[in-house]
PDB file of C-alpha atoms in Angstrom:
ATOM      1  CA  MET A  22       0.059  -0.037   0.104  1.00 66.00           C
ATOM      2  CA  LYS A  23       1.462   3.463  -1.016  1.00 73.00           C
ATOM      3  CA  ASP A  24       0.454   6.687   0.625  1.00 71.00           C
ATOM      4  CA  THR A  25      -0.172   9.578  -1.705  1.00 74.00           C
ATOM      5  CA  ALA A  26       0.241  13.443  -1.004  1.00 79.00           C
ATOM      6  CA  VAL A  27      -3.507  13.469   0.031  1.00 85.00           C
ATOM      7  CA  PRO A  28      -3.734  12.609   3.673  1.00 88.00           C
ATOM      8  CA  GLY A  29      -5.697   9.294   4.031  1.00 90.00           C
ATOM      9  CA  LEU A  30      -5.564   8.433   0.316  1.00 92.00           C
ATOM     10  CA  SER A  31      -3.323   5.433  -0.689  1.00 92.00           C
ATOM     11  CA  THR A  32      -2.846   3.286  -3.789  1.00 92.00           C
ATOM     12  CA  GLU A  33      -1.889  -0.277  -4.495  1.00 92.00           C
ATOM     13  CA  THR A  34      -1.975  -2.814  -7.617  1.00 92.00           C
ATOM     14  CA  ARG A  35      -4.192  -5.948  -7.404  1.00 90.00           C
ATOM     15  CA  ARG A  36      -4.669  -8.272 -10.324  1.00 86.00           C
ATOM     16  CA  GLY A  37      -3.680  -5.716 -12.661  1.00 86.00           C
ATOM     17  CA  PHE A  38      -5.909  -2.909 -11.245  1.00 91.00           C
ATOM     18  CA  LEU A  39      -4.749   0.180  -9.612  1.00 93.00           C
ATOM     19  CA  VAL A  40      -6.834   0.412  -6.271  1.00 95.00           C
ATOM     20  CA  LEU A  41      -7.343   3.751  -4.544  1.00 95.00           C
ATOM     21  CA  SER A  42      -8.484   3.792  -1.086  1.00 95.00           C
ATOM     22  CA  LEU A  43     -10.264   7.169  -0.232  1.00 94.00           C
ATOM     23  CA  PRO A  44      -9.803   9.100   3.052  1.00 93.00           C
ATOM     24  CA  ALA A  45     -12.268   8.800   5.688  1.00 91.00           C
ATOM     25  CA  GLN A  46     -14.105  12.089   4.846  1.00 91.00           C
ATOM     26  CA  ILE A  47     -14.464  13.246   1.397  1.00 92.00           C
ATOM     27  CA  SER A  48     -15.475  17.004   0.885  1.00 89.00           C
ATOM     28  CA  TRP A  49     -14.506  19.961  -1.367  1.00 87.00           C
ATOM     29  CA  GLN A  50     -11.744  20.484   1.026  1.00 86.00           C
ATOM     30  CA  ASN A  51      -9.788  17.440  -0.378  1.00 90.00           C
ATOM     31  CA  TYR A  52     -11.519  16.970  -3.675  1.00 90.00           C
ATOM     32  CA  ALA A  53      -8.911  18.639  -5.958  1.00 86.00           C
ATOM     33  CA  GLY A  54      -6.165  16.337  -4.575  1.00 89.00           C
ATOM     34  CA  ILE A  55      -8.353  13.095  -4.774  1.00 92.00           C
ATOM     35  CA  ARG A  56      -9.305  14.037  -8.277  1.00 90.00           C
ATOM     36  CA  GLU A  57      -5.722  14.505  -9.447  1.00 89.00           C
ATOM     37  CA  GLU A  58      -4.923  10.955  -7.866  1.00 92.00           C
ATOM     38  CA  VAL A  59      -7.609   9.363  -9.675  1.00 92.00           C
ATOM     39  CA  SER A  60      -6.728  11.056 -13.052  1.00 88.00           C
ATOM     40  CA  LYS A  61      -3.279   9.788 -12.568  1.00 89.00           C
ATOM     41  CA  ALA A  62      -4.343   6.335 -12.013  1.00 90.00           C
ATOM     42  CA  LEU A  63      -6.592   6.396 -15.090  1.00 88.00           C
ATOM     43  CA  SER A  64      -3.651   7.485 -17.189  1.00 85.00           C
ATOM     44  CA  LEU A  65      -1.505   4.909 -15.792  1.00 85.00           C
ATOM     45  CA  ALA A  66      -4.122   2.144 -16.238  1.00 81.00           C
ATOM     46  CA  CYS A  67      -5.104   3.234 -19.828  1.00 73.00           C
ATOM     47  CA  ALA A  68      -1.476   2.513 -20.642  1.00 67.00           C
ATOM     48  CA  GLY A  69      -2.041  -0.870 -19.415  1.00 57.00           C
ATOM     49  CA  VAL A  70      -5.245  -1.349 -21.070  1.00 46.00           C
ATOM     50  CA  ARG A  71      -3.577  -0.709 -24.463  1.00 47.00           C
ATOM     51  CA  GLY A  72      -1.153  -3.783 -23.825  1.00 47.00           C
ATOM     52  CA  THR A  73      -1.695  -6.900 -21.566  1.00 43.00           C
ATOM     53  CA  PRO A  74      -3.159  -7.765 -19.289  1.00 49.00           C
ATOM     54  CA  ARG A  75      -6.159  -5.548 -19.419  1.00 55.00           C
ATOM     55  CA  GLY A  76      -6.883  -3.980 -16.008  1.00 76.00           C
ATOM     56  CA  GLY A  77      -8.289  -0.696 -14.648  1.00 90.00           C
ATOM     57  CA  VAL A  78      -8.931   1.548 -11.735  1.00 94.00           C
ATOM     58  CA  VAL A  79     -10.896   0.747  -8.521  1.00 96.00           C
ATOM     59  CA  VAL A  80     -11.891   3.597  -6.326  1.00 96.00           C
ATOM     60  CA  ASP A  81     -12.407   2.162  -2.956  1.00 96.00           C
ATOM     61  CA  PHE A  82     -14.864   4.235  -0.579  1.00 95.00           C
ATOM     62  CA  GLY A  83     -14.235   1.818   2.362  1.00 92.00           C
ATOM     63  CA  ASP A  84     -15.922   3.626   5.398  1.00 89.00           C
ATOM     64  CA  ALA A  85     -15.475   7.141   3.831  1.00 91.00           C
ATOM     65  CA  VAL A  86     -18.195   9.577   4.728  1.00 89.00           C
ATOM     66  CA  LEU A  87     -19.604  11.998   2.121  1.00 90.00           C
ATOM     67  CA  LEU A  88     -19.775  15.369   3.664  1.00 86.00           C
ATOM     68  CA  ASP A  89     -20.917  17.127   0.659  1.00 88.00           C
ATOM     69  CA  ALA A  90     -21.375  16.348  -3.301  1.00 90.00           C
ATOM     70  CA  ALA A  91     -17.663  16.306  -3.870  1.00 91.00           C
ATOM     71  CA  GLY A  92     -17.413  12.396  -3.828  1.00 93.00           C
ATOM     72  CA  LEU A  93     -20.413  12.119  -6.226  1.00 93.00           C
ATOM     73  CA  VAL A  94     -19.026  14.709  -8.606  1.00 92.00           C
ATOM     74  CA  LEU A  95     -15.612  12.955  -8.412  1.00 92.00           C
ATOM     75  CA  MET A  96     -17.208   9.611  -9.751  1.00 94.00           C
ATOM     76  CA  ALA A  97     -19.217  11.325 -12.458  1.00 91.00           C
ATOM     77  CA  ARG A  98     -16.092  13.270 -13.783  1.00 89.00           C
ATOM     78  CA  ALA A  99     -13.740  10.136 -13.380  1.00 91.00           C
ATOM     79  CA  GLU A 100     -16.376   7.904 -15.312  1.00 91.00           C
ATOM     80  CA  THR A 101     -16.452  10.611 -18.235  1.00 86.00           C
ATOM     81  CA  ARG A 102     -12.475  10.496 -18.479  1.00 85.00           C
ATOM     82  CA  ALA A 103     -12.357   6.603 -17.942  1.00 87.00           C
ATOM     83  CA  GLN A 104     -14.811   6.315 -20.847  1.00 84.00           C
ATOM     84  CA  LEU A 105     -12.681   8.700 -23.095  1.00 80.00           C
ATOM     85  CA  LEU A 106      -9.519   6.647 -22.381  1.00 81.00           C
ATOM     86  CA  GLY A 107     -11.186   3.167 -22.724  1.00 81.00           C
ATOM     87  CA  CYS A 108     -10.182   2.461 -19.033  1.00 86.00           C
ATOM     88  CA  PRO A 109     -12.425   0.277 -16.861  1.00 90.00           C
ATOM     89  CA  LEU A 110     -13.508   2.092 -13.628  1.00 93.00           C
ATOM     90  CA  ARG A 111     -15.125   0.412 -10.680  1.00 95.00           C
ATOM     91  CA  ALA A 112     -16.149   1.542  -7.242  1.00 96.00           C
ATOM     92  CA  VAL A 113     -16.076  -0.354  -3.918  1.00 96.00           C
ATOM     93  CA  VAL A 114     -18.769   0.536  -1.361  1.00 95.00           C
ATOM     94  CA  PRO A 115     -19.117  -1.934   1.638  1.00 92.00           C
ATOM     95  CA  ALA A 116     -22.793  -2.938   2.436  1.00 86.00           C
ATOM     96  CA  LEU A 117     -22.486  -1.323   5.710  1.00 85.00           C
ATOM     97  CA  SER A 118     -21.757   2.189   3.997  1.00 87.00           C
ATOM     98  CA  ALA A 119     -25.656   2.366   3.161  1.00 88.00           C
ATOM     99  CA  HIS A 120     -25.403   6.378   2.787  1.00 88.00           C
ATOM    100  CA  VAL A 121     -22.843   6.008   0.037  1.00 92.00           C
ATOM    101  CA  ARG A 122     -24.667   3.266  -1.776  1.00 92.00           C
ATOM    102  CA  ARG A 123     -27.970   5.141  -1.516  1.00 91.00           C
ATOM    103  CA  ALA A 124     -26.353   8.319  -3.003  1.00 92.00           C
ATOM    104  CA  LEU A 125     -25.006   6.186  -5.856  1.00 93.00           C
ATOM    105  CA  HIS A 126     -28.222   4.623  -6.465  1.00 92.00           C
ATOM    106  CA  LEU A 127     -30.334   7.967  -6.306  1.00 91.00           C
ATOM    107  CA  THR A 128     -28.159   9.738  -8.649  1.00 92.00           C
ATOM    108  CA  GLY A 129     -27.756   6.771 -11.271  1.00 92.00           C
ATOM    109  CA  LEU A 130     -23.993   6.525 -10.747  1.00 93.00           C
ATOM    110  CA  ASP A 131     -24.389   2.961 -10.025  1.00 92.00           C
ATOM    111  CA  ARG A 132     -25.607   2.504 -13.556  1.00 91.00           C
ATOM    112  CA  LEU A 133     -22.497   4.071 -14.995  1.00 91.00           C
ATOM    113  CA  VAL A 134     -19.843   2.702 -12.675  1.00 93.00           C
ATOM    114  CA  PRO A 135     -20.049  -0.969 -11.363  1.00 94.00           C
ATOM    115  CA  VAL A 136     -20.098  -1.163  -7.745  1.00 95.00           C
ATOM    116  CA  PHE A 137     -18.692  -3.979  -5.676  1.00 96.00           C
ATOM    117  CA  ALA A 138     -18.790  -4.820  -1.938  1.00 94.00           C
ATOM    118  CA  ASP A 139     -15.199  -5.478  -1.647  1.00 95.00           C
ATOM    119  CA  VAL A 140     -11.703  -4.995  -3.454  1.00 95.00           C
ATOM    120  CA  GLY A 141     -11.403  -8.609  -3.984  1.00 94.00           C
ATOM    121  CA  SER A 142     -14.553  -9.024  -6.019  1.00 95.00           C
ATOM    122  CA  ALA A 143     -13.965  -5.786  -7.883  1.00 94.00           C
ATOM    123  CA  THR A 144     -10.514  -6.928  -9.124  1.00 93.00           C
ATOM    124  CA  ALA A 145     -11.662 -10.483  -9.787  1.00 92.00           C
ATOM    125  CA  ALA A 146     -14.614  -9.674 -12.004  1.00 89.00           C
ATOM    126  CA  PRO A 147     -13.562  -9.897 -15.697  1.00 84.00           C
ATOM    127  CA  VAL A 148     -13.047  -6.808 -17.821  1.00 78.00           C
ATOM    128  CA  PRO A 149     -15.628  -6.786 -20.696  1.00 74.00           C
ATOM    129  CA  GLU A 150     -14.137  -6.558 -24.077  1.00 67.00           C
ATOM    130  CA  ALA A 151     -15.968  -3.171 -25.294  1.00 58.00           C
ATOM    131  CA  PRO A 152     -14.759  -0.370 -27.341  1.00 50.00           C
ATOM    132  CA  PRO A 153     -14.469   2.869 -25.484  1.00 48.00           C
ATOM    133  CA  GLY A 154     -17.437   5.046 -25.665  1.00 51.00           C
ATOM    134  CA  GLU A 155     -18.714   8.503 -24.667  1.00 55.00           C
ATOM    135  CA  ALA A 156     -20.109   8.827 -21.034  1.00 58.00           C
ATOM    136  CA  ASP A 157     -23.222  10.866 -20.631  1.00 69.00           C
ATOM    137  CA  THR A 158     -23.044  12.162 -16.946  1.00 77.00           C
ATOM    138  CA  THR A 159     -25.462  14.983 -17.465  1.00 79.00           C
ATOM    139  CA  HIS A 160     -28.333  13.353 -15.896  1.00 85.00           C
ATOM    140  CA  VAL A 161     -26.106  12.132 -13.134  1.00 87.00           C
ATOM    141  CA  LEU A 162     -24.861  15.890 -12.212  1.00 85.00           C
ATOM    142  CA  ASP A 163     -28.503  17.043 -12.374  1.00 84.00           C
ATOM    143  CA  ALA A 164     -29.395  14.278  -9.707  1.00 87.00           C
ATOM    144  CA  ILE A 165     -26.590  15.391  -7.732  1.00 87.00           C
ATOM    145  CA  ARG A 166     -27.518  19.003  -7.690  1.00 84.00           C
ATOM    146  CA  ALA A 167     -31.034  17.690  -6.651  1.00 84.00           C
ATOM    147  CA  LEU A 168     -29.558  15.938  -3.601  1.00 84.00           C
ATOM    148  CA  HIS A 169     -27.198  18.746  -2.653  1.00 83.00           C
ATOM    149  CA  PRO A 170     -28.880  22.155  -3.741  1.00 77.00           C
ATOM    150  CA  GLY A 171     -26.255  24.683  -4.479  1.00 70.00           C
ATOM    151  CA  ASP A 172     -23.448  22.443  -3.438  1.00 71.00           C
ATOM    152  CA  ALA A 173     -22.770  20.731  -6.812  1.00 57.00           C
ATOM    153  CA  GLY A 174     -21.917  24.043  -8.562  1.00 56.00           C
ATOM    154  CA  LEU A 175     -24.266  25.401 -11.056  1.00 50.00           C
ATOM    155  CA  THR A 176     -28.038  26.128  -9.830  1.00 45.00           C
ATOM    156  CA  PRO A 177     -31.180  26.201 -11.981  1.00 45.00           C
ATOM    157  CA  THR A 178     -32.444  29.438 -13.069  1.00 46.00           C
ATOM    158  CA  PRO A 179     -35.659  30.640 -14.740  1.00 48.00           C
ATOM    159  CA  PRO A 180     -36.205  29.098 -18.187  1.00 49.00           C
ATOM    160  CA  ALA A 181     -35.317  31.361 -21.143  1.00 51.00           C
ATOM    161  CA  PRO A 182     -35.312  30.787 -24.971  1.00 57.00           C
ATOM    162  CA  SER A 183     -32.468  28.347 -25.928  1.00 65.00           C
ATOM    163  CA  GLU A 184     -30.486  30.229 -28.085  1.00 84.00           C
ATOM    164  CA  LEU A 185     -26.737  29.923 -28.423  1.00 87.00           C
ATOM    165  CA  MET A 186     -24.635  31.782 -31.144  1.00 90.00           C
ATOM    166  CA  ILE A 187     -21.283  30.172 -32.210  1.00 91.00           C
ATOM    167  CA  THR A 188     -18.774  31.847 -34.489  1.00 91.00           C
ATOM    168  CA  THR A 189     -15.124  30.811 -34.931  1.00 90.00           C
ATOM    169  CA  THR A 190     -12.217  32.837 -35.900  1.00 89.00           C
ATOM    170  CA  ALA A 191      -8.434  32.327 -36.337  1.00 86.00           C
ATOM    171  CA  ALA A 192      -6.264  33.187 -33.638  1.00 76.00           C
ATOM    172  CA  GLY A 193      -3.790  34.760 -35.699  1.00 71.00           C
ATOM    173  CA  ASP A 194      -0.893  32.474 -35.134  1.00 69.00           C
ATOM    174  CA  GLY A 195      -1.807  29.879 -37.664  1.00 69.00           C
ATOM    175  CA  ASP A 196      -2.455  26.960 -35.284  1.00 78.00           C
ATOM    176  CA  HIS A 197      -5.182  28.057 -32.903  1.00 85.00           C
ATOM    177  CA  THR A 198      -8.964  28.467 -33.386  1.00 91.00           C
ATOM    178  CA  VAL A 199     -11.130  30.555 -31.506  1.00 91.00           C
ATOM    179  CA  VAL A 200     -14.908  29.574 -30.613  1.00 93.00           C
ATOM    180  CA  HIS A 201     -16.903  32.455 -29.430  1.00 92.00           C
ATOM    181  CA  LEU A 202     -20.143  31.614 -27.291  1.00 92.00           C
ATOM    182  CA  SER A 203     -23.115  34.006 -26.794  1.00 88.00           C
ATOM    183  CA  GLY A 204     -26.646  33.490 -25.546  1.00 87.00           C
ATOM    184  CA  VAL A 205     -27.531  30.435 -23.373  1.00 86.00           C
ATOM    185  CA  LEU A 206     -26.034  27.111 -22.517  1.00 86.00           C
ATOM    186  CA  ASP A 207     -28.774  24.685 -21.493  1.00 83.00           C
ATOM    187  CA  GLU A 208     -29.843  21.306 -22.072  1.00 81.00           C
ATOM    188  CA  VAL A 209     -30.846  22.075 -25.773  1.00 83.00           C
ATOM    189  CA  THR A 210     -27.772  24.041 -26.658  1.00 88.00           C
ATOM    190  CA  VAL A 211     -24.886  22.300 -24.828  1.00 89.00           C
ATOM    191  CA  PRO A 212     -25.274  19.159 -27.233  1.00 89.00           C
ATOM    192  CA  ARG A 213     -24.938  21.571 -30.135  1.00 90.00           C
ATOM    193  CA  LEU A 214     -21.790  22.980 -28.673  1.00 92.00           C
ATOM    194  CA  GLY A 215     -20.358  19.485 -28.439  1.00 91.00           C
ATOM    195  CA  GLU A 216     -21.251  18.946 -32.034  1.00 92.00           C
ATOM    196  CA  THR A 217     -19.635  21.968 -33.222  1.00 93.00           C
ATOM    197  CA  LEU A 218     -16.456  21.295 -31.142  1.00 94.00           C
ATOM    198  CA  THR A 219     -16.295  17.632 -32.426  1.00 92.00           C
ATOM    199  CA  LYS A 220     -16.679  18.843 -36.086  1.00 92.00           C
ATOM    200  CA  LEU A 221     -13.541  21.137 -35.595  1.00 92.00           C
ATOM    201  CA  VAL A 222     -11.708  18.490 -34.155  1.00 91.00           C
ATOM    202  CA  GLU A 223     -12.681  15.936 -36.789  1.00 91.00           C
ATOM    203  CA  GLY A 224     -11.459  18.741 -39.229  1.00 90.00           C
ATOM    204  CA  ASP A 225      -7.947  18.375 -37.810  1.00 88.00           C
ATOM    205  CA  LEU A 226      -8.096  21.362 -35.685  1.00 90.00           C
ATOM    206  CA  ARG A 227      -6.337  20.361 -32.388  1.00 89.00           C
ATOM    207  CA  HIS A 228      -5.815  23.795 -30.874  1.00 92.00           C
ATOM    208  CA  LEU A 229      -9.053  25.353 -29.685  1.00 92.00           C
ATOM    209  CA  MET A 230     -10.056  28.130 -27.340  1.00 91.00           C
ATOM    210  CA  VAL A 231     -13.589  28.557 -26.223  1.00 93.00           C
ATOM    211  CA  ARG A 232     -14.318  32.351 -25.315  1.00 91.00           C
ATOM    212  CA  MET A 233     -17.651  32.626 -23.480  1.00 90.00           C
ATOM    213  CA  HIS A 234     -19.406  35.998 -23.513  1.00 85.00           C
ATOM    214  CA  ASP A 235     -19.508  37.761 -20.097  1.00 78.00           C
ATOM    215  CA  ARG A 236     -23.311  37.738 -20.465  1.00 79.00           C
ATOM    216  CA  LEU A 237     -23.561  34.085 -21.519  1.00 84.00           C
ATOM    217  CA  GLY A 238     -26.352  32.380 -19.663  1.00 83.00           C
ATOM    218  CA  VAL A 239     -25.204  28.952 -18.006  1.00 84.00           C
ATOM    219  CA  ARG A 240     -28.445  27.036 -17.011  1.00 80.00           C
ATOM    220  CA  CYS A 241     -26.626  23.475 -17.103  1.00 80.00           C
ATOM    221  CA  ASP A 242     -23.297  21.798 -16.812  1.00 82.00           C
ATOM    222  CA  PRO A 243     -21.277  21.979 -19.927  1.00 88.00           C
ATOM    223  CA  LEU A 244     -18.011  20.525 -18.292  1.00 87.00           C
ATOM    224  CA  PRO A 245     -18.572  16.787 -19.359  1.00 88.00           C
ATOM    225  CA  ILE A 246     -18.690  17.928 -23.010  1.00 89.00           C
ATOM    226  CA  LEU A 247     -15.815  20.333 -22.593  1.00 92.00           C
ATOM    227  CA  LEU A 248     -13.664  17.862 -20.721  1.00 90.00           C
ATOM    228  CA  GLY A 249     -14.463  15.112 -23.544  1.00 89.00           C
ATOM    229  CA  ILE A 250     -13.101  17.407 -26.148  1.00 92.00           C
ATOM    230  CA  ARG A 251     -10.076  18.638 -24.017  1.00 91.00           C
ATOM    231  CA  TRP A 252      -8.967  14.957 -23.550  1.00 88.00           C
ATOM    232  CA  ARG A 253      -9.393  13.968 -27.151  1.00 90.00           C
ATOM    233  CA  VAL A 254      -7.296  17.042 -28.246  1.00 91.00           C
ATOM    234  CA  ALA A 255      -4.715  16.686 -25.618  1.00 88.00           C
ATOM    235  CA  ALA A 256      -4.004  12.958 -26.633  1.00 87.00           C
ATOM    236  CA  GLU A 257      -3.021  14.397 -30.144  1.00 86.00           C
ATOM    237  CA  GLY A 258      -0.903  17.226 -28.576  1.00 88.00           C
ATOM    238  CA  GLY A 259      -3.564  19.977 -28.730  1.00 91.00           C
ATOM    239  CA  CYS A 260      -5.225  22.117 -26.239  1.00 91.00           C
ATOM    240  CA  LEU A 261      -8.498  23.405 -25.331  1.00 92.00           C
ATOM    241  CA  ALA A 262      -8.440  26.957 -23.411  1.00 91.00           C
ATOM    242  CA  LEU A 263     -11.399  28.490 -21.519  1.00 90.00           C
ATOM    243  CA  PRO A 264     -10.274  32.368 -20.809  1.00 84.00           C
ATOM    244  CA  ALA A 265     -12.703  34.839 -19.572  1.00 81.00           C
ATOM    245  CA  LEU A 266     -15.234  32.286 -17.948  1.00 87.00           C
ATOM    246  CA  PRO A 267     -18.654  33.391 -16.568  1.00 84.00           C
ATOM    247  CA  ALA A 268     -18.395  33.533 -12.717  1.00 82.00           C
ATOM    248  CA  ARG A 269     -20.393  30.453 -11.910  1.00 80.00           C
ATOM    249  CA  LEU A 270     -18.485  28.341 -14.273  1.00 84.00           C
ATOM    250  CA  ARG A 271     -15.314  29.748 -13.031  1.00 85.00           C
ATOM    251  CA  GLU A 272     -16.291  28.838  -9.453  1.00 83.00           C
ATOM    252  CA  ILE A 273     -16.872  25.078 -10.144  1.00 81.00           C
ATOM    253  CA  ILE A 274     -13.615  24.823 -12.337  1.00 84.00           C
ATOM    254  CA  ASP A 275     -11.477  26.265  -9.633  1.00 84.00           C
ATOM    255  CA  ARG A 276     -13.276  24.339  -6.971  1.00 80.00           C
ATOM    256  CA  GLU A 277     -12.766  21.088  -8.753  1.00 81.00           C
ATOM    257  CA  GLY A 278      -9.106  21.968  -9.590  1.00 80.00           C
ATOM    258  CA  LEU A 279      -9.623  21.893 -13.273  1.00 83.00           C
ATOM    259  CA  GLY A 280      -7.983  25.339 -13.975  1.00 81.00           C
ATOM    260  CA  SER A 281      -4.600  23.911 -15.369  1.00 84.00           C
ATOM    261  CA  VAL A 282      -6.596  21.497 -17.391  1.00 86.00           C
ATOM    262  CA  PHE A 283      -8.122  24.227 -19.723  1.00 88.00           C
ATOM    263  CA  THR A 284      -5.019  26.048 -20.533  1.00 83.00           C
ATOM    264  CA  GLY A 285      -3.729  26.894 -23.982  1.00 78.00           C
ATOM    265  CA  CYS A 286      -0.388  26.221 -25.322  1.00 75.00           C
ATOM    266  CA  ARG A 287       2.328  29.039 -26.061  1.00 58.00           C
ATOM    267  CA  SER A 288       0.659  31.679 -23.913  1.00 46.00           C
ATOM    268  CA  LEU A 289      -2.583  31.602 -25.985  1.00 46.00           C
ATOM    269  CA  GLU A 290      -4.736  32.853 -23.197  1.00 45.00           C
ATOM    270  CA  ASP A 291      -2.484  35.976 -22.621  1.00 48.00           C
ATOM    271  CA  ARG A 292      -2.557  36.718 -26.382  1.00 47.00           C
ATOM    272  CA  ALA A 293      -6.475  36.366 -26.358  1.00 48.00           C
ATOM    273  CA  LEU A 294      -7.123  38.271 -23.368  1.00 48.00           C
ATOM    274  CA  SER A 295      -5.180  41.109 -24.900  1.00 49.00           C
ATOM    275  CA  GLY A 296      -7.269  41.317 -27.844  1.00 49.00           C
ATOM    276  CA  ALA A 297      -5.129  39.396 -30.405  1.00 43.00           C
ATOM    277  CA  GLY A 298      -7.120  37.298 -32.872  1.00 43.00           C
ATOM    278  CA  ALA A 299     -10.478  38.479 -32.076  1.00 41.00           C
ATOM    279  CA  GLY A 300     -11.095  39.441 -35.651  1.00 37.00           C
TER     280      GLY A 300
END
């Protein structure tokens, strides 16, 4: 068992799986550090998945207590990345940890991430041979917000017309493409944003920056889609930068420790914020 930089969190390898045993209490206070360790484990396990034997990552909740929504958001984000990497992700929740099992069930997380009673069964179960897919955790994040109002980040706002204006410009350096957003990001328009970014990536554009208008309405969580695009371009040496974010989205990104994830290369953000490439 190897201790990590996060107090109470340790890792070990069992039957080809990387097992992370979580601290006794999980909250936004230690969320960023735990998320970083899970991300590292997924990256390492992904390298193993592409060779042999095929393993994955097991997150062992043990006797952990969920003080807020952080542990649930952690699993939702981890599943998104696990699917994109093609890496199996499993959770261990002992039968006595009824509160954790109930939370996973009420939010639908147990339908995305297989839940086992102990590490032995989690690492013994065979890994299905299935191609990597795209995890849609939107409904899970909505359910987390319902369980923890105001705690999981973005809160509901009065309905408004679903209108999202998307324009693209060249950043002026020959490599980067700037995607400008104005209007409303909601359950109707976020998928359209995902389709637009996917088309850009499929068109061999690997260096992207999404600039959100200061009055952009954010009525649902766009991070699953943005994270998916970010991991996809990063795997090919690209980047996805998010400068000048709306305050509510900046708050959740900072709280989840994702600020360093959404940065451009070659000081793209500095150039963009100074007005370059806004043609």
